[in-house]
Backbone as JSON, one array per atom type, in Angstrom:
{
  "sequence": "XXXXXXXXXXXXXXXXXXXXXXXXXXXXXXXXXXXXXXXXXXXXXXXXXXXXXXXXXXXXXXXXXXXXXXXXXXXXXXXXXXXXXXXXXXXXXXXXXXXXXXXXXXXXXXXXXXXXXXXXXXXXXXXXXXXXXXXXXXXXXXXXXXXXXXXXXXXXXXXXXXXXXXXXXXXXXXXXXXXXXXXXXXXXXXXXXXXXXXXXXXXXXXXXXXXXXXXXXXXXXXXXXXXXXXXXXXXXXXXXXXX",
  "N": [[92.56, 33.11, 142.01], [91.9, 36.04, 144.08], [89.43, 38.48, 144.71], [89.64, 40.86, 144.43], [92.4, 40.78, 142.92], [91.36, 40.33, 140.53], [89.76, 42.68, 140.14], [91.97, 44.91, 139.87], [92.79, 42.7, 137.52], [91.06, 43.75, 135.45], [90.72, 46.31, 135.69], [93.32, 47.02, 134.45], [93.07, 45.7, 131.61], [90.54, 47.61, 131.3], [92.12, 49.93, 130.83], [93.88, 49.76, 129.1], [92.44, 49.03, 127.15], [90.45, 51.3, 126.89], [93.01, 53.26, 126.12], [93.64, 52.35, 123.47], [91.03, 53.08, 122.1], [91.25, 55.94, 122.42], [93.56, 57.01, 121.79], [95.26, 54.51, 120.16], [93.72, 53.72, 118.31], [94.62, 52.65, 115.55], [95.84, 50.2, 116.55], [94.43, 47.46, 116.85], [94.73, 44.99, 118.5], [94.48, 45.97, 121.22], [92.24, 46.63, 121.56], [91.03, 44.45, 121.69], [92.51, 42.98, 123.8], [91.14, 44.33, 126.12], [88.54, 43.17, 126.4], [88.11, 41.48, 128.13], [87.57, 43.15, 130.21], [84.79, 43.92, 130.65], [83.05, 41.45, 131.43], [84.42, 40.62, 133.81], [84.2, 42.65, 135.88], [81.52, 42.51, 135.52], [80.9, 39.79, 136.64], [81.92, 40.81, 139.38], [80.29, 42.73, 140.21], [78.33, 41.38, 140.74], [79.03, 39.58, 142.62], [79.38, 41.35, 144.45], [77.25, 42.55, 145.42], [75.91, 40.69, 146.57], [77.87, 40.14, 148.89], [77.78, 43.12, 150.26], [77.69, 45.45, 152.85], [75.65, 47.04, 153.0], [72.97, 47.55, 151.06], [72.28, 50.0, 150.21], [74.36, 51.82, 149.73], [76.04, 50.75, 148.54], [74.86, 50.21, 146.31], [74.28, 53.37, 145.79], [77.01, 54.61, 145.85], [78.15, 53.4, 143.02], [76.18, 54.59, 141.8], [76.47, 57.51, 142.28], [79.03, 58.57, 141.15], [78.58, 57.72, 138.54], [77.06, 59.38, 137.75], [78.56, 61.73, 138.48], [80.42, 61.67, 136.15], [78.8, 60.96, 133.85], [78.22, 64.07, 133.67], [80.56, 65.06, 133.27], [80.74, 64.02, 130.69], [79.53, 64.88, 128.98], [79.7, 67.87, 129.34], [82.33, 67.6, 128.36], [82.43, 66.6, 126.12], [79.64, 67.1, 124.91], [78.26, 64.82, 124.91], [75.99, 62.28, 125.05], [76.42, 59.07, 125.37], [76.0, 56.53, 127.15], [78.12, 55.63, 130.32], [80.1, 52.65, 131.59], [79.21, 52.51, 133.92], [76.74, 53.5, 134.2], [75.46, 50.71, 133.04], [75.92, 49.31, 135.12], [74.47, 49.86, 137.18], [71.96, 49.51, 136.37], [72.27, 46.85, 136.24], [72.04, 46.42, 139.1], [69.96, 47.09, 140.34], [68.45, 45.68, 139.15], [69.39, 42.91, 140.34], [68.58, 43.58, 142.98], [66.42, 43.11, 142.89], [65.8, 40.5, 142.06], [67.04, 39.75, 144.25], [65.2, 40.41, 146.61], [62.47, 39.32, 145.63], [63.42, 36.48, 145.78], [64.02, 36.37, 148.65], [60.8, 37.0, 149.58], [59.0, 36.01, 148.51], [56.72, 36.04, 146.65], [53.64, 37.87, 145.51], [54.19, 40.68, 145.29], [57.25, 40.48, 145.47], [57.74, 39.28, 142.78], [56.67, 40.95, 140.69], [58.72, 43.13, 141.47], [60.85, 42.11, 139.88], [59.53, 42.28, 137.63], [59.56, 44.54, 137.23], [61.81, 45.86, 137.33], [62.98, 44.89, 135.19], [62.08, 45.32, 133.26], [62.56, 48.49, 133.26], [65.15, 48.6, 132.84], [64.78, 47.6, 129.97], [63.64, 49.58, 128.67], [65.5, 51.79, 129.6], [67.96, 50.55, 127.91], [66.34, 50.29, 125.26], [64.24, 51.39, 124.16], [64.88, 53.78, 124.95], [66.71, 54.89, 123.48], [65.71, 54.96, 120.64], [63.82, 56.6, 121.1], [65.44, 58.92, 121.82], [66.59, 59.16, 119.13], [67.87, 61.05, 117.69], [70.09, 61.89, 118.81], [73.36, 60.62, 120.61], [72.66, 58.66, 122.47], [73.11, 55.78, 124.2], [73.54, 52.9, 125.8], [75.93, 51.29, 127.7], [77.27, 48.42, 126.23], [74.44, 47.43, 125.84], [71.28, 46.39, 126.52], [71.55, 43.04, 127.31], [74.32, 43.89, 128.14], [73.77, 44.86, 130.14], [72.16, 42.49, 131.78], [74.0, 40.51, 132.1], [75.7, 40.92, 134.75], [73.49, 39.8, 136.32], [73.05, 37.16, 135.19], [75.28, 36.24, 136.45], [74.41, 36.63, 138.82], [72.47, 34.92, 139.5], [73.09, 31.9, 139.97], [73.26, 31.8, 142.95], [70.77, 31.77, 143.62], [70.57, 28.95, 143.43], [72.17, 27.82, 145.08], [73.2, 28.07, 148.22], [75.08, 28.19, 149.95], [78.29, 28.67, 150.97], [81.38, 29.61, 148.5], [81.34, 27.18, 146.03], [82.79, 24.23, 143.91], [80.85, 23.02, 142.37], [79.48, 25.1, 142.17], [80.94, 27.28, 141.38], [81.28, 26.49, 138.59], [78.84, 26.71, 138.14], [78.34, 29.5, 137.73], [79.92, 30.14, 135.77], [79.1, 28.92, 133.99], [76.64, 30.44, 133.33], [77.73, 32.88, 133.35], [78.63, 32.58, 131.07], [77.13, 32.02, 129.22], [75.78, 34.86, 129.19], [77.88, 36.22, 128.39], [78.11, 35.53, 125.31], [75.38, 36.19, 124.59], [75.8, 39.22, 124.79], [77.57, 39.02, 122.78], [76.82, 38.48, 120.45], [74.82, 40.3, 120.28], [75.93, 42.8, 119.7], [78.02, 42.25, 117.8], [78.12, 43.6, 115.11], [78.88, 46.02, 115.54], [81.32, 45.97, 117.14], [82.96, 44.88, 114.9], [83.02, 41.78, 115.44], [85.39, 41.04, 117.35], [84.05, 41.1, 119.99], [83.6, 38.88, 120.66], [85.53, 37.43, 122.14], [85.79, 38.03, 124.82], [84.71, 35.91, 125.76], [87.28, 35.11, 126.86], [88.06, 35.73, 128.8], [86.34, 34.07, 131.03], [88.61, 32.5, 131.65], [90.65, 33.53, 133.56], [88.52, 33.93, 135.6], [87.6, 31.51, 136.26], [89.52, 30.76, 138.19], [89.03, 31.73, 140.39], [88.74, 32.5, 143.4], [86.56, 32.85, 145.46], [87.34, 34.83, 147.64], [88.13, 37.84, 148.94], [90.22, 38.9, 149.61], [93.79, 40.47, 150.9], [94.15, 43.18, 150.35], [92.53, 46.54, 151.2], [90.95, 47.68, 149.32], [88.31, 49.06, 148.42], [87.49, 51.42, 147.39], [88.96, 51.91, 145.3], [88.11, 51.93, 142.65], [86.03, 53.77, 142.57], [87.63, 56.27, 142.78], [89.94, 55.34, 140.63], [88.46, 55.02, 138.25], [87.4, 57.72, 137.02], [89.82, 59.29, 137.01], [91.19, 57.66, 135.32], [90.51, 58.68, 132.85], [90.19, 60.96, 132.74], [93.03, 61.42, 132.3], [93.31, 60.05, 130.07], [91.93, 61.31, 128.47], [93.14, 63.89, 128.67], [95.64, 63.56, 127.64], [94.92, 63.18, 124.91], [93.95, 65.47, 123.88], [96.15, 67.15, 124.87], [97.83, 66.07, 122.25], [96.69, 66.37, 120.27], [96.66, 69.4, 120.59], [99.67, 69.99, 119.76], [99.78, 68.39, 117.79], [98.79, 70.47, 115.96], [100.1, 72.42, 115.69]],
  "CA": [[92.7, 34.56, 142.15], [90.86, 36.61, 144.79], [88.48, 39.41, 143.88], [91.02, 42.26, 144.45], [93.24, 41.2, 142.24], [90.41, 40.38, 139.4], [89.57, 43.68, 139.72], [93.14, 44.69, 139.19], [93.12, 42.9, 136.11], [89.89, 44.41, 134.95], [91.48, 47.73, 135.58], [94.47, 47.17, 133.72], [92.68, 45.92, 130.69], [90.19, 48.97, 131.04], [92.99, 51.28, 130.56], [94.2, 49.54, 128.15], [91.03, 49.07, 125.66], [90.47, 52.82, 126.33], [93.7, 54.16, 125.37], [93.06, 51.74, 121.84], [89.58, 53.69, 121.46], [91.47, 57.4, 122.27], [95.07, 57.11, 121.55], [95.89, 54.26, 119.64], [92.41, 53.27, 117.27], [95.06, 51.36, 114.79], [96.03, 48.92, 117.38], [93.41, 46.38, 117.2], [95.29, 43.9, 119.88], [94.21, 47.01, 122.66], [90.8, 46.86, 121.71], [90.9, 42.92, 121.96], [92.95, 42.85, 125.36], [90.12, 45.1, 126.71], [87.59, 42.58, 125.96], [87.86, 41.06, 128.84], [86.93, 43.51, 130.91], [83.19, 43.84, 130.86], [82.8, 40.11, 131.98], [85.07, 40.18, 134.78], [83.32, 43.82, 136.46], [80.05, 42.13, 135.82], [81.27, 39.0, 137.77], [82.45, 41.38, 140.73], [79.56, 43.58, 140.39], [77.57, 39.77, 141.24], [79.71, 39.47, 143.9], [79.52, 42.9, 145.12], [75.42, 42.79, 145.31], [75.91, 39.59, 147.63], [78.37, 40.24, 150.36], [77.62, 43.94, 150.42], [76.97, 45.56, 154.06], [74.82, 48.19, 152.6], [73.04, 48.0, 149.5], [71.57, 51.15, 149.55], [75.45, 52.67, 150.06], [76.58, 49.87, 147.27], [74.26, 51.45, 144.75], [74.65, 54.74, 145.89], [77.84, 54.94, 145.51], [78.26, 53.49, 141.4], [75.47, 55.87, 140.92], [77.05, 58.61, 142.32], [80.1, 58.37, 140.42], [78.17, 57.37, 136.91], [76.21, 60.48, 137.67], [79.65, 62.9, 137.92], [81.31, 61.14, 135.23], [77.79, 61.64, 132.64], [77.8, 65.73, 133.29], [81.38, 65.16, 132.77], [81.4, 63.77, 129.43], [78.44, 65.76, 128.54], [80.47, 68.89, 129.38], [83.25, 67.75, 127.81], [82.17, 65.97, 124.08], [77.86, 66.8, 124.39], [77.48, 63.36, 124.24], [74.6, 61.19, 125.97], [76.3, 58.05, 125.66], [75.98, 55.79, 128.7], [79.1, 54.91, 130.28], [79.74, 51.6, 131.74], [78.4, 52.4, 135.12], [74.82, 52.7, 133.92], [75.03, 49.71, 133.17], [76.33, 48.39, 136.38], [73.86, 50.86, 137.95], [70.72, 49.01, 136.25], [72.19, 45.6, 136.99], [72.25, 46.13, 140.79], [68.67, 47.57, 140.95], [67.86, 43.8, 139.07], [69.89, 41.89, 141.64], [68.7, 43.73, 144.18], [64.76, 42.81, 142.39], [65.88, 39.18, 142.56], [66.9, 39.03, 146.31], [63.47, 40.66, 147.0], [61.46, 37.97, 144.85], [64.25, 35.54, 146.48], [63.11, 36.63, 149.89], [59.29, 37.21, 149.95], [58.52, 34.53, 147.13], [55.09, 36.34, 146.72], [53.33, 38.69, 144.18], [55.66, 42.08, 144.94], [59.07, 40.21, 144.53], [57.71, 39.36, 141.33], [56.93, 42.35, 140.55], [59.7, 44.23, 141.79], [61.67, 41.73, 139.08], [59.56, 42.46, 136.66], [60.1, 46.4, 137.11], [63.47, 46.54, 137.23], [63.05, 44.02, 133.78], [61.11, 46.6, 132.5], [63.07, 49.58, 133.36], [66.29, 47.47, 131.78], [64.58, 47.34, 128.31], [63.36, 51.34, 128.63], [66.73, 52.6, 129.0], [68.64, 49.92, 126.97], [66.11, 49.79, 124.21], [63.29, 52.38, 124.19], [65.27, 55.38, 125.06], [67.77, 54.99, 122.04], [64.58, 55.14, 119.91], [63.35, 57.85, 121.72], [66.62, 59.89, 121.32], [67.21, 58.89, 117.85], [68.96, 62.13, 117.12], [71.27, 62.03, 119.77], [74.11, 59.41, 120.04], [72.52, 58.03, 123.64], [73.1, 54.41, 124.7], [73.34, 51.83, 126.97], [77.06, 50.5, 127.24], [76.85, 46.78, 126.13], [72.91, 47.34, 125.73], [69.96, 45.36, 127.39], [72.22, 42.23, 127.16], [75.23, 44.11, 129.09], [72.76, 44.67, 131.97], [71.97, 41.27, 131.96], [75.41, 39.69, 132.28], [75.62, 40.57, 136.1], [72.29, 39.28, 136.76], [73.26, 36.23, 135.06], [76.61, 35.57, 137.08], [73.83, 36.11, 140.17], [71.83, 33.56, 139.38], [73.51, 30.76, 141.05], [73.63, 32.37, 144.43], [69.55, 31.81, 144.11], [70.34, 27.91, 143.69], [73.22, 27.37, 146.3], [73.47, 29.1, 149.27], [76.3, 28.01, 151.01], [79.98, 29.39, 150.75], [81.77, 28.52, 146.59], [82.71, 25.77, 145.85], [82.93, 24.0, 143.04], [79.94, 23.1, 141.49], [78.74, 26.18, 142.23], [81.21, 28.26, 140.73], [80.91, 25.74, 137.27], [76.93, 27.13, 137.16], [78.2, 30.63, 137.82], [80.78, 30.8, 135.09], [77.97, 28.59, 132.79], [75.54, 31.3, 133.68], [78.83, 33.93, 132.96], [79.26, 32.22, 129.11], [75.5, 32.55, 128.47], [75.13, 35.79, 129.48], [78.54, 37.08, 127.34], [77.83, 34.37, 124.32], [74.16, 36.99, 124.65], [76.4, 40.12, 124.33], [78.87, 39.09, 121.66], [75.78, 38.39, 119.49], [73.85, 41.7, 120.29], [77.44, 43.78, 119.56], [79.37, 41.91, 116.5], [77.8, 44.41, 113.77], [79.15, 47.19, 116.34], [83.12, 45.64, 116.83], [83.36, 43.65, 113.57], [83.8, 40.21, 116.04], [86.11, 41.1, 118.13], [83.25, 41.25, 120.98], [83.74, 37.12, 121.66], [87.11, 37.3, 123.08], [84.95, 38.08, 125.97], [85.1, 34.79, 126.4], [88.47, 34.31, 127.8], [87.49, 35.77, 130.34], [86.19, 32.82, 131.86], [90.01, 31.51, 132.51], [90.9, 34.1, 135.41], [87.03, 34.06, 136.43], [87.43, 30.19, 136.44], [90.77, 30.82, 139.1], [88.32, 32.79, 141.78], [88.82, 31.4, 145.11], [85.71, 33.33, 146.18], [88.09, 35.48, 148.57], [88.0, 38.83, 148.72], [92.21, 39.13, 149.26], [93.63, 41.42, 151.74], [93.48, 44.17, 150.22], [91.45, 46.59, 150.97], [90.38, 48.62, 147.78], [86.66, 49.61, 148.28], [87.22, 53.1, 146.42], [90.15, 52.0, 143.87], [87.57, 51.64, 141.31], [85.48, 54.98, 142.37], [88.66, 56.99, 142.14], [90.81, 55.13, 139.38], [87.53, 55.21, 136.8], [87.42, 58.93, 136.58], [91.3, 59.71, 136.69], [92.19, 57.32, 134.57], [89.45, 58.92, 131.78], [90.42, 62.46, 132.36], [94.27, 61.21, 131.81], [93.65, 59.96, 128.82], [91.33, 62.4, 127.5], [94.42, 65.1, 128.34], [97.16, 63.27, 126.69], [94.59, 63.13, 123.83], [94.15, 67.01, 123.95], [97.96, 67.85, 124.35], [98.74, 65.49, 121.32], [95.81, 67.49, 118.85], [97.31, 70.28, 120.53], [100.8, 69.99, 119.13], [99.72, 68.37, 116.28], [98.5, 71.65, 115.33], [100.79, 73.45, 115.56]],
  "C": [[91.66, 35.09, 143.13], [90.39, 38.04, 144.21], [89.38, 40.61, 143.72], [91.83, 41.51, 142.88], [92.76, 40.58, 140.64], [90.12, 41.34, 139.04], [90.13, 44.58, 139.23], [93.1, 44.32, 137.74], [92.2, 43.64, 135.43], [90.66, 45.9, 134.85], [92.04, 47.75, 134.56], [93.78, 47.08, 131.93], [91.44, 47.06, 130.23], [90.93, 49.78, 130.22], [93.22, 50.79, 129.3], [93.26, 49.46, 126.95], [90.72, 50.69, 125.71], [91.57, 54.03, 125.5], [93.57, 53.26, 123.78], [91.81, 52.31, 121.53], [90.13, 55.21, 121.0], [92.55, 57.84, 121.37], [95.49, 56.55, 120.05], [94.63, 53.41, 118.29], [93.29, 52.28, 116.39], [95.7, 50.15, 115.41], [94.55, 47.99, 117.73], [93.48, 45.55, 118.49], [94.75, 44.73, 121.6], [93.02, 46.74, 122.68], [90.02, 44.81, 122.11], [91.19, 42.75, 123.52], [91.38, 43.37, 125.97], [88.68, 44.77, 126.88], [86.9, 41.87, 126.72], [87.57, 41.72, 130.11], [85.73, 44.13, 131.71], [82.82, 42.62, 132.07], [83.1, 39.58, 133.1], [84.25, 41.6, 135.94], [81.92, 42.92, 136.48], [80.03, 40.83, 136.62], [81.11, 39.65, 139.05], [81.18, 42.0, 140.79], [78.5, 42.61, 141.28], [77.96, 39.41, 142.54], [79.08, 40.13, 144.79], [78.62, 42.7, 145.72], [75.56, 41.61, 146.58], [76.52, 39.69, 148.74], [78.51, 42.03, 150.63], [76.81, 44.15, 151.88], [75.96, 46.09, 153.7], [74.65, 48.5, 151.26], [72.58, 49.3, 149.08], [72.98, 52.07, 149.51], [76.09, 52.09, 148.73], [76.25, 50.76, 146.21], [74.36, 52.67, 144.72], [75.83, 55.2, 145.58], [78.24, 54.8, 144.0], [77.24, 55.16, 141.03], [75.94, 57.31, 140.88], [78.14, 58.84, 141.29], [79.74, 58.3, 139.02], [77.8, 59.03, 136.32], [77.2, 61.89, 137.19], [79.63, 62.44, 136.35], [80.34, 61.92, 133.88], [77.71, 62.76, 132.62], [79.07, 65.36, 132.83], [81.63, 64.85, 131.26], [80.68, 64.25, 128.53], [79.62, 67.24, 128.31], [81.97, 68.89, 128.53], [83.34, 67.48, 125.84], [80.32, 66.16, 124.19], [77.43, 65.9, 124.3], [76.86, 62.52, 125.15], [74.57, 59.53, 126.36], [76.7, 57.86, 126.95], [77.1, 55.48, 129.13], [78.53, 53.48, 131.31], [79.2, 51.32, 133.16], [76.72, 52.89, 135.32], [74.34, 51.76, 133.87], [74.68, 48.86, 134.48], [74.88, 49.3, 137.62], [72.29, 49.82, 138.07], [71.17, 47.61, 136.71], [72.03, 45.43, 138.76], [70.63, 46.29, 141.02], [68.16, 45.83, 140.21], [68.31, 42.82, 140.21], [68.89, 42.07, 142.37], [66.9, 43.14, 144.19], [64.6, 41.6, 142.94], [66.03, 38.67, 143.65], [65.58, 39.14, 146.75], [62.51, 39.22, 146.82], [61.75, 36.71, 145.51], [63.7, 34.98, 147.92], [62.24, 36.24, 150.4], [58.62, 35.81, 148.97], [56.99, 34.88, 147.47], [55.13, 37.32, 145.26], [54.58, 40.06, 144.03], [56.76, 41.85, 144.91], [59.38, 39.88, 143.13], [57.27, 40.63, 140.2], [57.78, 43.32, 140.33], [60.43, 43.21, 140.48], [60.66, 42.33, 137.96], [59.37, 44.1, 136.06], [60.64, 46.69, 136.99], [63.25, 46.0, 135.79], [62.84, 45.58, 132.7], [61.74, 48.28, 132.15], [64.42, 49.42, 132.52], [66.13, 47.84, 130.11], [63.94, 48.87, 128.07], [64.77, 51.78, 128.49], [67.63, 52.15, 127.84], [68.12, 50.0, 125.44], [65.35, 50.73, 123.52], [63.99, 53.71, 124.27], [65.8, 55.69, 123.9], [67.07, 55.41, 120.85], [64.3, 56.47, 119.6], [63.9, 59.16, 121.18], [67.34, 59.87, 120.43], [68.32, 60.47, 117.55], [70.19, 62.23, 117.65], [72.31, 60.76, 119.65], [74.08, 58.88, 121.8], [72.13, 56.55, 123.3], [73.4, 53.74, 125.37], [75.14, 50.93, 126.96], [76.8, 49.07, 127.48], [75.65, 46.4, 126.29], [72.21, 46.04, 126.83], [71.04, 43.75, 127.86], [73.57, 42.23, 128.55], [74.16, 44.46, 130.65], [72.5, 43.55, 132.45], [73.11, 40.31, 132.81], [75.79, 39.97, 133.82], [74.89, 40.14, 136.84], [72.53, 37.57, 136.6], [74.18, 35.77, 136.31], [76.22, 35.78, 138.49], [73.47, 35.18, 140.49], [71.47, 32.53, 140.72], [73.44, 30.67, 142.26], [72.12, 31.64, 144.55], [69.37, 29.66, 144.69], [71.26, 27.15, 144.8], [73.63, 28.19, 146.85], [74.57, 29.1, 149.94], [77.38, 28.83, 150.0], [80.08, 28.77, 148.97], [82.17, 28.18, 146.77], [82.2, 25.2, 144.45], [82.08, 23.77, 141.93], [78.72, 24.06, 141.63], [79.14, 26.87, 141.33], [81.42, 27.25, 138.96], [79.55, 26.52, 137.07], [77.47, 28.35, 137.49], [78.85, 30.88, 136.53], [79.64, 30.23, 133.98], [77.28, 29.9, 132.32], [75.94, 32.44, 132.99], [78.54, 33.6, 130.99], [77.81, 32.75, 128.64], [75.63, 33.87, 128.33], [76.17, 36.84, 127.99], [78.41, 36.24, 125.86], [76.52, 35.54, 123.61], [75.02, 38.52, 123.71], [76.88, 40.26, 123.33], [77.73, 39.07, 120.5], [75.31, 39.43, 119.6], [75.08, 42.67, 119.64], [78.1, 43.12, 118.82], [78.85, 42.48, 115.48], [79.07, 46.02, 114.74], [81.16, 46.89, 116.24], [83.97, 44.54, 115.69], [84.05, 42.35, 114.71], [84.34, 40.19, 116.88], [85.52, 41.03, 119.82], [83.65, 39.84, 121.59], [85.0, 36.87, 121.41], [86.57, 37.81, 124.31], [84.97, 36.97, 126.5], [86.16, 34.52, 127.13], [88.2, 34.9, 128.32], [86.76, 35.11, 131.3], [87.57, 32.1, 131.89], [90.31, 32.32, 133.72], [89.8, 33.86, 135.99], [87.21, 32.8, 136.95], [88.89, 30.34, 137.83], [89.9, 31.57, 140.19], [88.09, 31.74, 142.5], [87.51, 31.66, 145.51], [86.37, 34.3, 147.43], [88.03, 36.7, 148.14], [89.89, 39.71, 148.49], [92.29, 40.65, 150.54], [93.83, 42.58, 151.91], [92.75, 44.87, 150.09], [91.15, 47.88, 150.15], [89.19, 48.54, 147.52], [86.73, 50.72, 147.14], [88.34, 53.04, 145.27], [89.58, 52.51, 142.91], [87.15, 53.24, 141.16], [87.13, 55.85, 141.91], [89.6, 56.58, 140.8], [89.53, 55.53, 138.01], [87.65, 56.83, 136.11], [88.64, 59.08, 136.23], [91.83, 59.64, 135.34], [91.25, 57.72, 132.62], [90.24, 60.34, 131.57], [92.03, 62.59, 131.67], [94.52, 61.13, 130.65], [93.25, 60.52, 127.71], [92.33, 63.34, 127.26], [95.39, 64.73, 127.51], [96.66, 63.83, 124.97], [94.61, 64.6, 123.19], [95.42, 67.47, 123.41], [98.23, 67.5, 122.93], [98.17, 66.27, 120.31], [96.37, 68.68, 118.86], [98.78, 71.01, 119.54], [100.85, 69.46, 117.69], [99.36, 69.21, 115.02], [98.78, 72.6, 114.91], [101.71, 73.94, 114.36]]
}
């Protein structure tokens, strides 16, 4: 599979695990499908961070977008939780720690990793504390930040183009990292968290190709849409059910 149409599936099961959170809560099988799409975003996000022209445009842009989205869901439910591009927000500023350190291989690349580390376990771990009253958190906590850092890794030990026993230590690197998650989050989805795992069978099908489509902004524009869509349906349906 090439990255386009990984991200594709990621999409699809997005939508789908969200309308099982909004819509359809007694369908378990939605919230399972949907399971796999943390693991496969935090793959691409690994990607992303690597053949990116411009990381300061890379990161700029999730952030931008995290940034609407949080007044938005503030404005719409008061609520402080994180969505899942915080996460992806703090994993890039780690990547981007590790190329540094990668780089310079001196005191301030170690550093710079162990700042971003640091900043990682403040919002993921410390803030929640902090804002005990509130219902602010970290989607897929300290752990979910991790999991695109992990599926960097590899890049640090083989430089050349993927190939095969490269992408074996990336998807290794991948199991650890969600193996990490499913354990931090099975009090949270009674279990259902490690079906995360299959998501190493499409990951394990990545050519390393990008595919020729080109869908830079799918994600920025489909993430919001497909939120506000399903927030409205949810609306109309309370609506009428009220009546």
């Amino acid at each position: 599979m090439t990255g386009n149409q990984l991200k594709i599936l990621a999409l699809i099961t997005m939508t789908i695990d969200h309308i099982g959170v909004v819509l359809l809560p007694q369908y378990l099988i939605l919230r399972i499908i949907g399971r796999l799409t943390y693991p496969i975003f935090a793959y691409m996000i690994a990607e992303g961070c690597f053949y990116t022209h411009s990381k300061k445009r890379y990161l700029g842009g999730i952030f931008a977008l995290g940034f609407v989205c949080q007044i938005g869901f503030f404005l719409a439910m008061g609520s402080l939780e994180q969505s899942i591009l915080t996460s992806f927000v703090l994993a890039i500023i780690t990547i981007y720690a590790v190329q540094l350190a990668d780089d310079r291989r001196d005191l301030a690349g170690a550093l710079a990793v162990v700042g971003a580390l640091a900043l990682d376990a403040f919002v993921a771990l410390v803030l929640p504390v902090l804002l005990a009253g509130t219902d602010f958190s970290v989607d897929y906590g300290f752990w979910g930040i991790m999991l695109p850092v992990f599926c960097y890794m590899p890049r640090i030990f083989f430089k050349k183009a993927l190939d095969k026993k490269r992408l074996r230590t990336m998807l290794a690197f991948a199991c650890l990292g969600i193996i990490l998650v499913c354990v931090q989050m099975n009090d949270w989805l009674g279990g259902i968290q490690w079906f995360s795992l299959l998501a190493i069978v499409p990951l394990a099908s990545y050519n390393g190709k990008r595919g020729t489509w080109h869908l830079k902004y799918l994600f920025y524009i489909y993430y919001p849409a497909h939120l506000v869509a399903i927030w409205g349906v949810a609306e109309l349906l309370g609506y009428f059910s009220a009546m």
